Amino acid sequence: GMATNIPPHNLGEVVDAACCMIDNPDATLDELMEHLKGPDFPTGG
């Protein structure tokens, strides 16, 4: 495996958040968090 300090995220959620930023460059953090729920830890943490 690989060790990293960057939490893993669901790729689909990252793409949805990126599309949101493209469609609405002035999107707020709350609007982005509707798409990007949080880290997807392999251990379920």
Backbone atoms as SQL, in Angstrom:
CREATE TABLE atoms (id INTEGER PRIMARY KEY, chain TEXT, resi INTEGER, resn TEXT, atom TEXT, x REAL, y REAL, z REAL);
INSERT INTO atoms VALUES
  (1, 'A', 1, 'GLY', 'N', 0.806, -1.189, 0.000),
  (2, 'A', 1, 'GLY', 'CA', 0.000, 0.000, 0.000),
  (3, 'A', 1, 'GLY', 'C', 0.850, 1.254, 0.000),
  (4, 'A', 2, 'MET', 'N', 0.172, 2.375, -0.017),
  (5, 'A', 2, 'MET', 'CA', 0.841, 3.676, 0.001),
  (6, 'A', 2, 'MET', 'C', 0.440, 4.437, 1.246),
  (7, 'A', 3, 'ALA', 'N', 1.397, 5.117, 1.825),
  (8, 'A', 3, 'ALA', 'CA', 1.115, 5.987, 2.965),
  (9, 'A', 3, 'ALA', 'C', 0.986, 7.421, 2.459),
  (10, 'A', 4, 'THR', 'N', -0.038, 8.111, 2.925),
  (11, 'A', 4, 'THR', 'CA', -0.244, 9.500, 2.519),
  (12, 'A', 4, 'THR', 'C', -0.953, 10.258, 3.633),
  (13, 'A', 5, 'ASN', 'N', -0.783, 11.549, 3.640),
  (14, 'A', 5, 'ASN', 'CA', -1.469, 12.403, 4.607),
  (15, 'A', 5, 'ASN', 'C', -2.723, 13.031, 4.004),
  (16, 'A', 6, 'ILE', 'N', -2.997, 12.726, 2.730),
  (17, 'A', 6, 'ILE', 'CA', -4.160, 13.278, 2.045),
  (18, 'A', 6, 'ILE', 'C', -5.318, 12.292, 2.199),
  (19, 'A', 7, 'PRO', 'N', -6.429, 12.704, 2.802),
  (20, 'A', 7, 'PRO', 'CA', -7.550, 11.774, 2.957),
  (21, 'A', 7, 'PRO', 'C', -8.133, 11.389, 1.594),
  (22, 'A', 8, 'PRO', 'N', -8.485, 10.119, 1.401),
  (23, 'A', 8, 'PRO', 'CA', -9.060, 9.689, 0.122),
  (24, 'A', 8, 'PRO', 'C', -10.497, 10.188, -0.028),
  (25, 'A', 9, 'HIS', 'N', -10.863, 10.544, -1.237),
  (26, 'A', 9, 'HIS', 'CA', -12.226, 10.998, -1.522),
  (27, 'A', 9, 'HIS', 'C', -12.818, 10.145, -2.629),
  (28, 'A', 10, 'ASN', 'N', -14.129, 10.052, -2.652),
  (29, 'A', 10, 'ASN', 'CA', -14.851, 9.338, -3.694),
  (30, 'A', 10, 'ASN', 'C', -14.700, 10.124, -4.994),
  (31, 'A', 11, 'LEU', 'N', -14.199, 9.463, -6.048),
  (32, 'A', 11, 'LEU', 'CA', -13.920, 10.159, -7.302),
  (33, 'A', 11, 'LEU', 'C', -15.177, 10.784, -7.902),
  (34, 'A', 12, 'GLY', 'N', -16.299, 10.102, -7.811),
  (35, 'A', 12, 'GLY', 'CA', -17.545, 10.652, -8.345),
  (36, 'A', 12, 'GLY', 'C', -17.939, 11.948, -7.664),
  (37, 'A', 13, 'GLU', 'N', -17.739, 12.013, -6.343),
  (38, 'A', 13, 'GLU', 'CA', -18.058, 13.232, -5.601),
  (39, 'A', 13, 'GLU', 'C', -17.104, 14.362, -5.979),
  (40, 'A', 14, 'VAL', 'N', -15.832, 14.032, -6.192),
  (41, 'A', 14, 'VAL', 'CA', -14.848, 15.045, -6.591),
  (42, 'A', 14, 'VAL', 'C', -15.220, 15.618, -7.956),
  (43, 'A', 15, 'VAL', 'N', -15.613, 14.748, -8.886),
  (44, 'A', 15, 'VAL', 'CA', -16.013, 15.205, -10.223),
  (45, 'A', 15, 'VAL', 'C', -17.265, 16.076, -10.134),
  (46, 'A', 16, 'ASP', 'N', -18.231, 15.670, -9.320),
  (47, 'A', 16, 'ASP', 'CA', -19.443, 16.478, -9.146),
  (48, 'A', 16, 'ASP', 'C', -19.109, 17.864, -8.595),
  (49, 'A', 17, 'ALA', 'N', -18.197, 17.932, -7.624),
  (50, 'A', 17, 'ALA', 'CA', -17.798, 19.219, -7.052),
  (51, 'A', 17, 'ALA', 'C', -17.056, 20.061, -8.086),
  (52, 'A', 18, 'ALA', 'N', -16.210, 19.426, -8.902),
  (53, 'A', 18, 'ALA', 'CA', -15.492, 20.157, -9.951),
  (54, 'A', 18, 'ALA', 'C', -16.472, 20.713, -10.980),
  (55, 'A', 19, 'CYS', 'N', -17.473, 19.923, -11.354),
  (56, 'A', 19, 'CYS', 'CA', -18.489, 20.401, -12.301),
  (57, 'A', 19, 'CYS', 'C', -19.270, 21.571, -11.711),
  (58, 'A', 20, 'CYS', 'N', -19.533, 21.508, -10.417),
  (59, 'A', 20, 'CYS', 'CA', -20.222, 22.604, -9.733),
  (60, 'A', 20, 'CYS', 'C', -19.390, 23.883, -9.823),
  (61, 'A', 21, 'MET', 'N', -18.078, 23.760, -9.619),
  (62, 'A', 21, 'MET', 'CA', -17.199, 24.936, -9.693),
  (63, 'A', 21, 'MET', 'C', -17.119, 25.484, -11.115),
  (64, 'A', 22, 'ILE', 'N', -17.156, 24.591, -12.107),
  (65, 'A', 22, 'ILE', 'CA', -17.118, 25.040, -13.505),
  (66, 'A', 22, 'ILE', 'C', -18.411, 25.779, -13.847),
  (67, 'A', 23, 'ASP', 'N', -19.551, 25.205, -13.435),
  (68, 'A', 23, 'ASP', 'CA', -20.847, 25.816, -13.731),
  (69, 'A', 23, 'ASP', 'C', -21.091, 27.083, -12.925),
  (70, 'A', 24, 'ASN', 'N', -20.538, 27.146, -11.711),
  (71, 'A', 24, 'ASN', 'CA', -20.767, 28.274, -10.811),
  (72, 'A', 24, 'ASN', 'C', -19.461, 28.626, -10.088),
  (73, 'A', 25, 'PRO', 'N', -18.597, 29.431, -10.729),
  (74, 'A', 25, 'PRO', 'CA', -17.298, 29.762, -10.115),
  (75, 'A', 25, 'PRO', 'C', -17.417, 30.457, -8.758),
  (76, 'A', 26, 'ASP', 'N', -18.560, 31.053, -8.466),
  (77, 'A', 26, 'ASP', 'CA', -18.749, 31.745, -7.191),
  (78, 'A', 26, 'ASP', 'C', -19.428, 30.854, -6.149),
  (79, 'A', 27, 'ALA', 'N', -19.414, 29.547, -6.360),
  (80, 'A', 27, 'ALA', 'CA', -20.065, 28.618, -5.430),
  (81, 'A', 27, 'ALA', 'C', -19.453, 28.749, -4.039),
  (82, 'A', 28, 'THR', 'N', -20.300, 28.673, -3.040),
  (83, 'A', 28, 'THR', 'CA', -19.834, 28.764, -1.655),
  (84, 'A', 28, 'THR', 'C', -19.330, 27.396, -1.198),
  (85, 'A', 29, 'LEU', 'N', -18.654, 27.387, -0.070),
  (86, 'A', 29, 'LEU', 'CA', -18.165, 26.137, 0.498),
  (87, 'A', 29, 'LEU', 'C', -19.331, 25.195, 0.807),
  (88, 'A', 30, 'ASP', 'N', -20.423, 25.746, 1.315),
  (89, 'A', 30, 'ASP', 'CA', -21.594, 24.919, 1.623),
  (90, 'A', 30, 'ASP', 'C', -22.153, 24.254, 0.365),
  (91, 'A', 31, 'GLU', 'N', -22.167, 24.999, -0.750),
  (92, 'A', 31, 'GLU', 'CA', -22.650, 24.427, -2.010),
  (93, 'A', 31, 'GLU', 'C', -21.735, 23.301, -2.483),
  (94, 'A', 32, 'LEU', 'N', -20.430, 23.476, -2.319),
  (95, 'A', 32, 'LEU', 'CA', -19.488, 22.425, -2.713),
  (96, 'A', 32, 'LEU', 'C', -19.618, 21.198, -1.824),
  (97, 'A', 33, 'MET', 'N', -19.855, 21.420, -0.541),
  (98, 'A', 33, 'MET', 'CA', -19.957, 20.305, 0.397),
  (99, 'A', 33, 'MET', 'C', -21.216, 19.469, 0.164),
  (100, 'A', 34, 'GLU', 'N', -22.188, 20.012, -0.589),
  (101, 'A', 34, 'GLU', 'CA', -23.346, 19.203, -0.968),
  (102, 'A', 34, 'GLU', 'C', -22.920, 18.070, -1.897),
  (103, 'A', 35, 'HIS', 'N', -21.843, 18.294, -2.662),
  (104, 'A', 35, 'HIS', 'CA', -21.345, 17.293, -3.608),
  (105, 'A', 35, 'HIS', 'C', -20.221, 16.460, -3.004),
  (106, 'A', 36, 'LEU', 'N', -19.358, 17.088, -2.238),
  (107, 'A', 36, 'LEU', 'CA', -18.179, 16.425, -1.677),
  (108, 'A', 36, 'LEU', 'C', -18.418, 16.212, -0.188),
  (109, 'A', 37, 'LYS', 'N', -18.946, 15.062, 0.144),
  (110, 'A', 37, 'LYS', 'CA', -19.400, 14.789, 1.515),
  (111, 'A', 37, 'LYS', 'C', -18.262, 14.745, 2.526),
  (112, 'A', 38, 'GLY', 'N', -17.154, 14.163, 2.175),
  (113, 'A', 38, 'GLY', 'CA', -16.032, 14.053, 3.104),
  (114, 'A', 38, 'GLY', 'C', -15.115, 12.921, 2.703),
  (115, 'A', 39, 'PRO', 'N', -14.066, 12.708, 3.463),
  (116, 'A', 39, 'PRO', 'CA', -13.124, 11.638, 3.117),
  (117, 'A', 39, 'PRO', 'C', -13.800, 10.266, 3.117),
  (118, 'A', 40, 'ASP', 'N', -13.315, 9.410, 2.245),
  (119, 'A', 40, 'ASP', 'CA', -13.817, 8.043, 2.126),
  (120, 'A', 40, 'ASP', 'C', -12.756, 7.102, 2.691),
  (121, 'A', 41, 'PHE', 'N', -12.682, 7.040, 4.031),
  (122, 'A', 41, 'PHE', 'CA', -11.647, 6.242, 4.680),
  (123, 'A', 41, 'PHE', 'C', -11.881, 4.752, 4.448),
  (124, 'A', 42, 'PRO', 'N', -10.831, 4.014, 4.078),
  (125, 'A', 42, 'PRO', 'CA', -10.980, 2.576, 3.837),
  (126, 'A', 42, 'PRO', 'C', -11.434, 1.802, 5.077),
  (127, 'A', 43, 'THR', 'N', -11.135, 2.325, 6.255),
  (128, 'A', 43, 'THR', 'CA', -11.508, 1.638, 7.493),
  (129, 'A', 43, 'THR', 'C', -12.885, 2.066, 7.986),
  (130, 'A', 44, 'GLY', 'N', -13.531, 2.982, 7.260),
  (131, 'A', 44, 'GLY', 'CA', -14.862, 3.444, 7.642),
  (132, 'A', 44, 'GLY', 'C', -14.850, 4.515, 8.714),
  (133, 'A', 45, 'GLY', 'N', -13.660, 4.977, 9.148),
  (134, 'A', 45, 'GLY', 'CA', -13.489, 5.939, 10.221),
  (135, 'A', 45, 'GLY', 'C', -14.209, 7.184, 10.022);
